Amino acid sequence: VQLQASGGGLAQPGGSLKLSCKDSRSILSTFVGNDMAWYRQAPGNQRESVAAITSGGVTDYSASVKGRFTISRNNGRRTIYLQMNNLQIEDTAVYYCNAKNNRLGTHYWGQGTLVTVSS
């Protein structure tokens, strides 16, 4: 697994951004079997789960982003996405993608992409 996150940047409150995370190393069958997730870490805070999507496509969201963020996956492209709408200043953080290999029980992290929400 090798995860590359992209799409971060500067947005105004109420604006939108779409993050992508591509697994550039796994074969398709491995990616399909992985649960995937987005986490974020704001300065001075612990890393927290934002959104997750299982290998079967079941999604889950933290209470702080539910209704504003949407996680999705394109298995053929070995990529997950995080559509972030109605961004708030408190969404400012470095966003990381995570892959969990369900067969091995191991976790893998991408390098992070910075999202800054500011007027």
JSON list of N, CA and C in Angstrom, two decimals, residues 14-83:
[
{"chain": "A", "resi": 14, "resn": "GLY", "atom": "N", "xyz": [-17.98, 28.13, 4.34]},
{"chain": "A", "resi": 14, "resn": "GLY", "atom": "CA", "xyz": [-19.09, 27.86, 3.45]},
{"chain": "A", "resi": 14, "resn": "GLY", "atom": "C", "xyz": [-18.69, 27.30, 2.11]},
{"chain": "A", "resi": 15, "resn": "GLY", "atom": "N", "xyz": [-17.39, 27.27, 1.84]},
{"chain": "A", "resi": 15, "resn": "GLY", "atom": "CA", "xyz": [-16.90, 26.77, 0.57]},
{"chain": "A", "resi": 15, "resn": "GLY", "atom": "C", "xyz": [-16.75, 25.26, 0.55]},
{"chain": "A", "resi": 16, "resn": "SER", "atom": "N", "xyz": [-16.19, 24.76, -0.56]},
{"chain": "A", "resi": 16, "resn": "SER", "atom": "CA", "xyz": [-16.04, 23.32, -0.76]},
{"chain": "A", "resi": 16, "resn": "SER", "atom": "C", "xyz": [-14.65, 22.97, -1.24]},
{"chain": "A", "resi": 17, "resn": "LEU", "atom": "N", "xyz": [-14.23, 21.78, -0.90]},
{"chain": "A", "resi": 17, "resn": "LEU", "atom": "CA", "xyz": [-13.01, 21.18, -1.42]},
{"chain": "A", "resi": 17, "resn": "LEU", "atom": "C", "xyz": [-13.26, 19.69, -1.59]},
{"chain": "A", "resi": 18, "resn": "LYS", "atom": "N", "xyz": [-12.50, 19.07, -2.49]},
{"chain": "A", "resi": 18, "resn": "LYS", "atom": "CA", "xyz": [-12.59, 17.62, -2.67]},
{"chain": "A", "resi": 18, "resn": "LYS", "atom": "C", "xyz": [-11.20, 17.03, -2.57]},
{"chain": "A", "resi": 19, "resn": "LEU", "atom": "N", "xyz": [-11.02, 16.16, -1.61]},
{"chain": "A", "resi": 19, "resn": "LEU", "atom": "CA", "xyz": [-9.76, 15.48, -1.42]},
{"chain": "A", "resi": 19, "resn": "LEU", "atom": "C", "xyz": [-9.77, 14.14, -2.14]},
{"chain": "A", "resi": 20, "resn": "SER", "atom": "N", "xyz": [-8.61, 13.73, -2.59]},
{"chain": "A", "resi": 20, "resn": "SER", "atom": "CA", "xyz": [-8.43, 12.43, -3.22]},
{"chain": "A", "resi": 20, "resn": "SER", "atom": "C", "xyz": [-7.29, 11.70, -2.54]},
{"chain": "A", "resi": 21, "resn": "CYS", "atom": "N", "xyz": [-7.37, 10.40, -2.54]},
{"chain": "A", "resi": 21, "resn": "CYS", "atom": "CA", "xyz": [-6.28, 9.58, -2.00]},
{"chain": "A", "resi": 21, "resn": "CYS", "atom": "C", "xyz": [-6.16, 8.34, -2.87]},
{"chain": "A", "resi": 22, "resn": "LYS", "atom": "N", "xyz": [-5.03, 8.22, -3.54]},
{"chain": "A", "resi": 22, "resn": "LYS", "atom": "CA", "xyz": [-4.80, 7.10, -4.45]},
{"chain": "A", "resi": 22, "resn": "LYS", "atom": "C", "xyz": [-3.80, 6.13, -3.86]},
{"chain": "A", "resi": 23, "resn": "ASP", "atom": "N", "xyz": [-4.12, 4.87, -3.95]},
{"chain": "A", "resi": 23, "resn": "ASP", "atom": "CA", "xyz": [-3.18, 3.81, -3.59]},
{"chain": "A", "resi": 23, "resn": "ASP", "atom": "C", "xyz": [-2.44, 3.44, -4.86]},
{"chain": "A", "resi": 24, "resn": "SER", "atom": "N", "xyz": [-1.19, 3.81, -4.93]},
{"chain": "A", "resi": 24, "resn": "SER", "atom": "CA", "xyz": [-0.43, 3.64, -6.16]},
{"chain": "A", "resi": 24, "resn": "SER", "atom": "C", "xyz": [0.32, 2.32, -6.23]},
{"chain": "A", "resi": 25, "resn": "ARG", "atom": "N", "xyz": [0.21, 1.53, -5.17]},
{"chain": "A", "resi": 25, "resn": "ARG", "atom": "CA", "xyz": [1.01, 0.31, -5.13]},
{"chain": "A", "resi": 25, "resn": "ARG", "atom": "C", "xyz": [0.18, -0.97, -5.10]},
{"chain": "A", "resi": 26, "resn": "SER", "atom": "N", "xyz": [-0.97, -0.96, -4.44]},
{"chain": "A", "resi": 26, "resn": "SER", "atom": "CA", "xyz": [-1.72, -2.19, -4.26]},
{"chain": "A", "resi": 26, "resn": "SER", "atom": "C", "xyz": [-2.33, -2.66, -5.57]},
{"chain": "A", "resi": 27, "resn": "ILE", "atom": "N", "xyz": [-2.40, -3.98, -5.70]},
{"chain": "A", "resi": 27, "resn": "ILE", "atom": "CA", "xyz": [-3.15, -4.52, -6.82]},
{"chain": "A", "resi": 27, "resn": "ILE", "atom": "C", "xyz": [-4.63, -4.34, -6.52]},
{"chain": "A", "resi": 28, "resn": "LEU", "atom": "N", "xyz": [-5.45, -4.44, -7.55]},
{"chain": "A", "resi": 28, "resn": "LEU", "atom": "CA", "xyz": [-6.86, -4.11, -7.41]},
{"chain": "A", "resi": 28, "resn": "LEU", "atom": "C", "xyz": [-7.54, -4.96, -6.33]},
{"chain": "A", "resi": 29, "resn": "SER", "atom": "N", "xyz": [-7.26, -6.24, -6.31]},
{"chain": "A", "resi": 29, "resn": "SER", "atom": "CA", "xyz": [-7.94, -7.12, -5.35]},
{"chain": "A", "resi": 29, "resn": "SER", "atom": "C", "xyz": [-7.61, -6.74, -3.91]},
{"chain": "A", "resi": 30, "resn": "THR", "atom": "N", "xyz": [-6.40, -6.26, -3.68]},
{"chain": "A", "resi": 30, "resn": "THR", "atom": "CA", "xyz": [-6.04, -5.81, -2.33]},
{"chain": "A", "resi": 30, "resn": "THR", "atom": "C", "xyz": [-6.80, -4.55, -1.97]},
{"chain": "A", "resi": 31, "resn": "PHE", "atom": "N", "xyz": [-6.84, -3.59, -2.89]},
{"chain": "A", "resi": 31, "resn": "PHE", "atom": "CA", "xyz": [-7.54, -2.34, -2.61]},
{"chain": "A", "resi": 31, "resn": "PHE", "atom": "C", "xyz": [-9.01, -2.59, -2.34]},
{"chain": "A", "resi": 32, "resn": "VAL", "atom": "N", "xyz": [-9.62, -3.43, -3.15]},
{"chain": "A", "resi": 32, "resn": "VAL", "atom": "CA", "xyz": [-11.04, -3.72, -3.00]},
{"chain": "A", "resi": 32, "resn": "VAL", "atom": "C", "xyz": [-11.35, -4.28, -1.62]},
{"chain": "A", "resi": 33, "resn": "GLY", "atom": "N", "xyz": [-10.44, -5.03, -1.06]},
{"chain": "A", "resi": 33, "resn": "GLY", "atom": "CA", "xyz": [-10.67, -5.66, 0.23]},
{"chain": "A", "resi": 33, "resn": "GLY", "atom": "C", "xyz": [-10.36, -4.78, 1.43]},
{"chain": "A", "resi": 34, "resn": "ASN", "atom": "N", "xyz": [-9.80, -3.60, 1.17]},
{"chain": "A", "resi": 34, "resn": "ASN", "atom": "CA", "xyz": [-9.43, -2.71, 2.27]},
{"chain": "A", "resi": 34, "resn": "ASN", "atom": "C", "xyz": [-10.57, -1.81, 2.69]},
{"chain": "A", "resi": 35, "resn": "ASP", "atom": "N", "xyz": [-10.72, -1.59, 4.00]},
{"chain": "A", "resi": 35, "resn": "ASP", "atom": "CA", "xyz": [-11.54, -0.49, 4.50]},
{"chain": "A", "resi": 35, "resn": "ASP", "atom": "C", "xyz": [-10.68, 0.77, 4.40]},
{"chain": "A", "resi": 36, "resn": "MET", "atom": "N", "xyz": [-11.31, 1.88, 4.06]},
{"chain": "A", "resi": 36, "resn": "MET", "atom": "CA", "xyz": [-10.58, 3.13, 3.88]},
{"chain": "A", "resi": 36, "resn": "MET", "atom": "C", "xyz": [-11.19, 4.22, 4.74]},
{"chain": "A", "resi": 37, "resn": "ALA", "atom": "N", "xyz": [-10.39, 5.20, 5.09]},
{"chain": "A", "resi": 37, "resn": "ALA", "atom": "CA", "xyz": [-10.90, 6.26, 5.96]},
{"chain": "A", "resi": 37, "resn": "ALA", "atom": "C", "xyz": [-10.10, 7.53, 5.78]},
{"chain": "A", "resi": 38, "resn": "TRP", "atom": "N", "xyz": [-10.72, 8.62, 6.18]},
{"chain": "A", "resi": 38, "resn": "TRP", "atom": "CA", "xyz": [-10.05, 9.91, 6.29]},
{"chain": "A", "resi": 38, "resn": "TRP", "atom": "C", "xyz": [-9.98, 10.29, 7.77]},
{"chain": "A", "resi": 39, "resn": "TYR", "atom": "N", "xyz": [-8.82, 10.77, 8.17]},
{"chain": "A", "resi": 39, "resn": "TYR", "atom": "CA", "xyz": [-8.61, 11.32, 9.49]},
{"chain": "A", "resi": 39, "resn": "TYR", "atom": "C", "xyz": [-8.13, 12.76, 9.33]},
{"chain": "A", "resi": 40, "resn": "ARG", "atom": "N", "xyz": [-8.15, 13.51, 10.41]},
{"chain": "A", "resi": 40, "resn": "ARG", "atom": "CA", "xyz": [-7.58, 14.85, 10.37]},
{"chain": "A", "resi": 40, "resn": "ARG", "atom": "C", "xyz": [-6.93, 15.17, 11.71]},
{"chain": "A", "resi": 41, "resn": "GLN", "atom": "N", "xyz": [-5.98, 16.07, 11.64]},
{"chain": "A", "resi": 41, "resn": "GLN", "atom": "CA", "xyz": [-5.29, 16.50, 12.84]},
{"chain": "A", "resi": 41, "resn": "GLN", "atom": "C", "xyz": [-5.07, 18.00, 12.78]},
{"chain": "A", "resi": 42, "resn": "ALA", "atom": "N", "xyz": [-5.71, 18.71, 13.69]},
{"chain": "A", "resi": 42, "resn": "ALA", "atom": "CA", "xyz": [-5.54, 20.15, 13.79]},
{"chain": "A", "resi": 42, "resn": "ALA", "atom": "C", "xyz": [-4.38, 20.44, 14.74]},
{"chain": "A", "resi": 43, "resn": "PRO", "atom": "N", "xyz": [-3.75, 21.59, 14.62]},
{"chain": "A", "resi": 43, "resn": "PRO", "atom": "CA", "xyz": [-2.62, 21.93, 15.49]},
{"chain": "A", "resi": 43, "resn": "PRO", "atom": "C", "xyz": [-3.01, 21.82, 16.97]},
{"chain": "A", "resi": 44, "resn": "GLY", "atom": "N", "xyz": [-2.19, 21.07, 17.71]},
{"chain": "A", "resi": 44, "resn": "GLY", "atom": "CA", "xyz": [-2.43, 20.92, 19.13]},
{"chain": "A", "resi": 44, "resn": "GLY", "atom": "C", "xyz": [-3.46, 19.88, 19.50]},
{"chain": "A", "resi": 45, "resn": "ASN", "atom": "N", "xyz": [-4.05, 19.26, 18.48]},
{"chain": "A", "resi": 45, "resn": "ASN", "atom": "CA", "xyz": [-5.09, 18.25, 18.73]},
{"chain": "A", "resi": 45, "resn": "ASN", "atom": "C", "xyz": [-4.61, 16.86, 18.34]},
{"chain": "A", "resi": 46, "resn": "GLN", "atom": "N", "xyz": [-5.31, 15.86, 18.84]},
{"chain": "A", "resi": 46, "resn": "GLN", "atom": "CA", "xyz": [-5.04, 14.49, 18.42]},
{"chain": "A", "resi": 46, "resn": "GLN", "atom": "C", "xyz": [-5.67, 14.23, 17.06]},
{"chain": "A", "resi": 47, "resn": "ARG", "atom": "N", "xyz": [-5.14, 13.24, 16.39]},
{"chain": "A", "resi": 47, "resn": "ARG", "atom": "CA", "xyz": [-5.72, 12.83, 15.12]},
{"chain": "A", "resi": 47, "resn": "ARG", "atom": "C", "xyz": [-7.09, 12.21, 15.39]},
{"chain": "A", "resi": 48, "resn": "GLU", "atom": "N", "xyz": [-8.05, 12.59, 14.57]},
{"chain": "A", "resi": 48, "resn": "GLU", "atom": "CA", "xyz": [-9.42, 12.10, 14.77]},
{"chain": "A", "resi": 48, "resn": "GLU", "atom": "C", "xyz": [-9.98, 11.56, 13.47]},
{"chain": "A", "resi": 49, "resn": "SER", "atom": "N", "xyz": [-10.86, 10.58, 13.61]},
{"chain": "A", "resi": 49, "resn": "SER", "atom": "CA", "xyz": [-11.53, 10.01, 12.46]},
{"chain": "A", "resi": 49, "resn": "SER", "atom": "C", "xyz": [-12.58, 10.98, 11.94]},
{"chain": "A", "resi": 50, "resn": "VAL", "atom": "N", "xyz": [-12.64, 11.12, 10.61]},
{"chain": "A", "resi": 50, "resn": "VAL", "atom": "CA", "xyz": [-13.60, 12.01, 9.98]},
{"chain": "A", "resi": 50, "resn": "VAL", "atom": "C", "xyz": [-14.67, 11.21, 9.25]},
{"chain": "A", "resi": 51, "resn": "ALA", "atom": "N", "xyz": [-14.23, 10.28, 8.41]},
{"chain": "A", "resi": 51, "resn": "ALA", "atom": "CA", "xyz": [-15.17, 9.51, 7.61]},
{"chain": "A", "resi": 51, "resn": "ALA", "atom": "C", "xyz": [-14.52, 8.19, 7.24]},
{"chain": "A", "resi": 52, "resn": "ALA", "atom": "N", "xyz": [-15.33, 7.17, 7.08]},
{"chain": "A", "resi": 52, "resn": "ALA", "atom": "CA", "xyz": [-14.82, 5.85, 6.74]},
{"chain": "A", "resi": 52, "resn": "ALA", "atom": "C", "xyz": [-15.74, 5.18, 5.74]},
{"chain": "A", "resi": 53, "resn": "ILE", "atom": "N", "xyz": [-15.15, 4.30, 4.94]},
{"chain": "A", "resi": 53, "resn": "ILE", "atom": "CA", "xyz": [-15.94, 3.52, 3.99]},
{"chain": "A", "resi": 53, "resn": "ILE", "atom": "C", "xyz": [-15.38, 2.11, 3.97]},
{"chain": "A", "resi": 54, "resn": "THR", "atom": "N", "xyz": [-16.25, 1.14, 4.16]},
{"chain": "A", "resi": 54, "resn": "THR", "atom": "CA", "xyz": [-15.79, -0.24, 4.21]},
{"chain": "A", "resi": 54, "resn": "THR", "atom": "C", "xyz": [-15.55, -0.78, 2.81]},
{"chain": "A", "resi": 55, "resn": "SER", "atom": "N", "xyz": [-15.00, -1.97, 2.75]},
{"chain": "A", "resi": 55, "resn": "SER", "atom": "CA", "xyz": [-14.79, -2.61, 1.46]},
{"chain": "A", "resi": 55, "resn": "SER", "atom": "C", "xyz": [-16.11, -2.84, 0.74]},
{"chain": "A", "resi": 56, "resn": "GLY", "atom": "N", "xyz": [-17.18, -2.96, 1.50]},
{"chain": "A", "resi": 56, "resn": "GLY", "atom": "CA", "xyz": [-18.50, -3.15, 0.90]},
{"chain": "A", "resi": 56, "resn": "GLY", "atom": "C", "xyz": [-19.24, -1.86, 0.61]},
{"chain": "A", "resi": 57, "resn": "GLY", "atom": "N", "xyz": [-18.61, -0.72, 0.91]},
{"chain": "A", "resi": 57, "resn": "GLY", "atom": "CA", "xyz": [-19.21, 0.56, 0.57]},
{"chain": "A", "resi": 57, "resn": "GLY", "atom": "C", "xyz": [-20.05, 1.19, 1.66]},
{"chain": "A", "resi": 58, "resn": "VAL", "atom": "N", "xyz": [-20.03, 0.62, 2.85]},
{"chain": "A", "resi": 58, "resn": "VAL", "atom": "CA", "xyz": [-20.78, 1.21, 3.97]},
{"chain": "A", "resi": 58, "resn": "VAL", "atom": "C", "xyz": [-19.99, 2.39, 4.51]},
{"chain": "A", "resi": 59, "resn": "THR", "atom": "N", "xyz": [-20.66, 3.49, 4.72]},
{"chain": "A", "resi": 59, "resn": "THR", "atom": "CA", "xyz": [-19.98, 4.71, 5.16]},
{"chain": "A", "resi": 59, "resn": "THR", "atom": "C", "xyz": [-20.36, 5.09, 6.60]},
{"chain": "A", "resi": 60, "resn": "ASP", "atom": "N", "xyz": [-19.46, 5.83, 7.21]},
{"chain": "A", "resi": 60, "resn": "ASP", "atom": "CA", "xyz": [-19.69, 6.32, 8.57]},
{"chain": "A", "resi": 60, "resn": "ASP", "atom": "C", "xyz": [-18.98, 7.66, 8.70]},
{"chain": "A", "resi": 61, "resn": "TYR", "atom": "N", "xyz": [-19.56, 8.55, 9.51]},
{"chain": "A", "resi": 61, "resn": "TYR", "atom": "CA", "xyz": [-19.03, 9.90, 9.64]},
{"chain": "A", "resi": 61, "resn": "TYR", "atom": "C", "xyz": [-18.98, 10.32, 11.11]},
{"chain": "A", "resi": 62, "resn": "SER", "atom": "N", "xyz": [-18.04, 11.19, 11.41]},
{"chain": "A", "resi": 62, "resn": "SER", "atom": "CA", "xyz": [-18.06, 11.79, 12.73]},
{"chain": "A", "resi": 62, "resn": "SER", "atom": "C", "xyz": [-19.23, 12.77, 12.80]},
{"chain": "A", "resi": 63, "resn": "ALA", "atom": "N", "xyz": [-19.67, 13.03, 14.00]},
{"chain": "A", "resi": 63, "resn": "ALA", "atom": "CA", "xyz": [-20.82, 13.91, 14.18]},
{"chain": "A", "resi": 63, "resn": "ALA", "atom": "C", "xyz": [-20.54, 15.31, 13.66]},
{"chain": "A", "resi": 64, "resn": "SER", "atom": "N", "xyz": [-19.28, 15.73, 13.73]},
{"chain": "A", "resi": 64, "resn": "SER", "atom": "CA", "xyz": [-18.94, 17.10, 13.36]},
{"chain": "A", "resi": 64, "resn": "SER", "atom": "C", "xyz": [-19.00, 17.35, 11.85]},
{"chain": "A", "resi": 65, "resn": "VAL", "atom": "N", "xyz": [-18.95, 16.29, 11.04]},
{"chain": "A", "resi": 65, "resn": "VAL", "atom": "CA", "xyz": [-18.96, 16.48, 9.59]},
{"chain": "A", "resi": 65, "resn": "VAL", "atom": "C", "xyz": [-20.16, 15.86, 8.91]},
{"chain": "A", "resi": 66, "resn": "LYS", "atom": "N", "xyz": [-20.96, 15.11, 9.65]},
{"chain": "A", "resi": 66, "resn": "LYS", "atom": "CA", "xyz": [-22.10, 14.42, 9.05]},
{"chain": "A", "resi": 66, "resn": "LYS", "atom": "C", "xyz": [-23.04, 15.42, 8.40]},
{"chain": "A", "resi": 67, "resn": "GLY", "atom": "N", "xyz": [-23.42, 15.14, 7.18]},
{"chain": "A", "resi": 67, "resn": "GLY", "atom": "CA", "xyz": [-24.29, 16.04, 6.44]},
{"chain": "A", "resi": 67, "resn": "GLY", "atom": "C", "xyz": [-23.55, 17.07, 5.62]},
{"chain": "A", "resi": 68, "resn": "ARG", "atom": "N", "xyz": [-22.25, 17.20, 5.86]},
{"chain": "A", "resi": 68, "resn": "ARG", "atom": "CA", "xyz": [-21.44, 18.17, 5.10]},
{"chain": "A", "resi": 68, "resn": "ARG", "atom": "C", "xyz": [-20.39, 17.48, 4.24]},
{"chain": "A", "resi": 69, "resn": "PHE", "atom": "N", "xyz": [-19.85, 16.37, 4.74]},
{"chain": "A", "resi": 69, "resn": "PHE", "atom": "CA", "xyz": [-18.79, 15.65, 4.02]},
{"chain": "A", "resi": 69, "resn": "PHE", "atom": "C", "xyz": [-19.35, 14.34, 3.47]},
{"chain": "A", "resi": 70, "resn": "THR", "atom": "N", "xyz": [-18.78, 13.92, 2.33]},
{"chain": "A", "resi": 70, "resn": "THR", "atom": "CA", "xyz": [-19.16, 12.64, 1.73]},
{"chain": "A", "resi": 70, "resn": "THR", "atom": "C", "xyz": [-17.91, 11.89, 1.32]},
{"chain": "A", "resi": 71, "resn": "ILE", "atom": "N", "xyz": [-17.79, 10.67, 1.82]},
{"chain": "A", "resi": 71, "resn": "ILE", "atom": "CA", "xyz": [-16.68, 9.80, 1.43]},
{"chain": "A", "resi": 71, "resn": "ILE", "atom": "C", "xyz": [-17.17, 8.84, 0.36]},
{"chain": "A", "resi": 72, "resn": "SER", "atom": "N", "xyz": [-16.29, 8.58, -0.61]},
{"chain": "A", "resi": 72, "resn": "SER", "atom": "CA", "xyz": [-16.63, 7.63, -1.67]},
{"chain": "A", "resi": 72, "resn": "SER", "atom": "C", "xyz": [-15.36, 6.94, -2.13]},
{"chain": "A", "resi": 73, "resn": "ARG", "atom": "N", "xyz": [-15.54, 5.89, -2.91]},
{"chain": "A", "resi": 73, "resn": "ARG", "atom": "CA", "xyz": [-14.38, 5.17, -3.43]},
{"chain": "A", "resi": 73, "resn": "ARG", "atom": "C", "xyz": [-14.63, 4.76, -4.86]},
{"chain": "A", "resi": 74, "resn": "ASN", "atom": "N", "xyz": [-13.56, 4.75, -5.62]},
{"chain": "A", "resi": 74, "resn": "ASN", "atom": "CA", "xyz": [-13.58, 4.23, -6.99]},
{"chain": "A", "resi": 74, "resn": "ASN", "atom": "C", "xyz": [-12.55, 3.13, -7.02]},
{"chain": "A", "resi": 75, "resn": "ASN", "atom": "N", "xyz": [-13.02, 1.90, -6.92]},
{"chain": "A", "resi": 75, "resn": "ASN", "atom": "CA", "xyz": [-12.08, 0.78, -6.82]},
{"chain": "A", "resi": 75, "resn": "ASN", "atom": "C", "xyz": [-11.24, 0.64, -8.09]},
{"chain": "A", "resi": 76, "resn": "GLY", "atom": "N", "xyz": [-11.83, 0.89, -9.23]},
{"chain": "A", "resi": 76, "resn": "GLY", "atom": "CA", "xyz": [-11.08, 0.76, -10.47]},
{"chain": "A", "resi": 76, "resn": "GLY", "atom": "C", "xyz": [-9.90, 1.71, -10.53]},
{"chain": "A", "resi": 77, "resn": "ARG", "atom": "N", "xyz": [-10.04, 2.86, -9.89]},
{"chain": "A", "resi": 77, "resn": "ARG", "atom": "CA", "xyz": [-8.96, 3.84, -9.84]},
{"chain": "A", "resi": 77, "resn": "ARG", "atom": "C", "xyz": [-8.15, 3.72, -8.56]},
{"chain": "A", "resi": 78, "resn": "ARG", "atom": "N", "xyz": [-8.52, 2.77, -7.70]},
{"chain": "A", "resi": 78, "resn": "ARG", "atom": "CA", "xyz": [-7.84, 2.59, -6.41]},
{"chain": "A", "resi": 78, "resn": "ARG", "atom": "C", "xyz": [-7.74, 3.91, -5.66]},
{"chain": "A", "resi": 79, "resn": "THR", "atom": "N", "xyz": [-8.84, 4.63, -5.63]},
{"chain": "A", "resi": 79, "resn": "THR", "atom": "CA", "xyz": [-8.86, 5.98, -5.08]},
{"chain": "A", "resi": 79, "resn": "THR", "atom": "C", "xyz": [-10.08, 6.18, -4.19]},
{"chain": "A", "resi": 80, "resn": "ILE", "atom": "N", "xyz": [-9.89, 6.90, -3.11]},
{"chain": "A", "resi": 80, "resn": "ILE", "atom": "CA", "xyz": [-11.03, 7.35, -2.32]},
{"chain": "A", "resi": 80, "resn": "ILE", "atom": "C", "xyz": [-11.09, 8.87, -2.38]},
{"chain": "A", "resi": 81, "resn": "TYR", "atom": "N", "xyz": [-12.25, 9.38, -2.07]},
{"chain": "A", "resi": 81, "resn": "TYR", "atom": "CA", "xyz": [-12.49, 10.81, -2.14]},
{"chain": "A", "resi": 81, "resn": "TYR", "atom": "C", "xyz": [-13.16, 11.29, -0.86]},
{"chain": "A", "resi": 82, "resn": "LEU", "atom": "N", "xyz": [-13.00, 12.57, -0.59]},
{"chain": "A", "resi": 82, "resn": "LEU", "atom": "CA", "xyz": [-13.74, 13.20, 0.48]},
{"chain": "A", "resi": 82, "resn": "LEU", "atom": "C", "xyz": [-14.25, 14.54, -0.05]},
{"chain": "A", "resi": 83, "resn": "GLN", "atom": "N", "xyz": [-15.54, 14.58, -0.34]},
{"chain": "A", "resi": 83, "resn": "GLN", "atom": "CA", "xyz": [-16.17, 15.83, -0.76]},
{"chain": "A", "resi": 83, "resn": "GLN", "atom": "C", "xyz": [-16.56, 16.59, 0.49]}
]
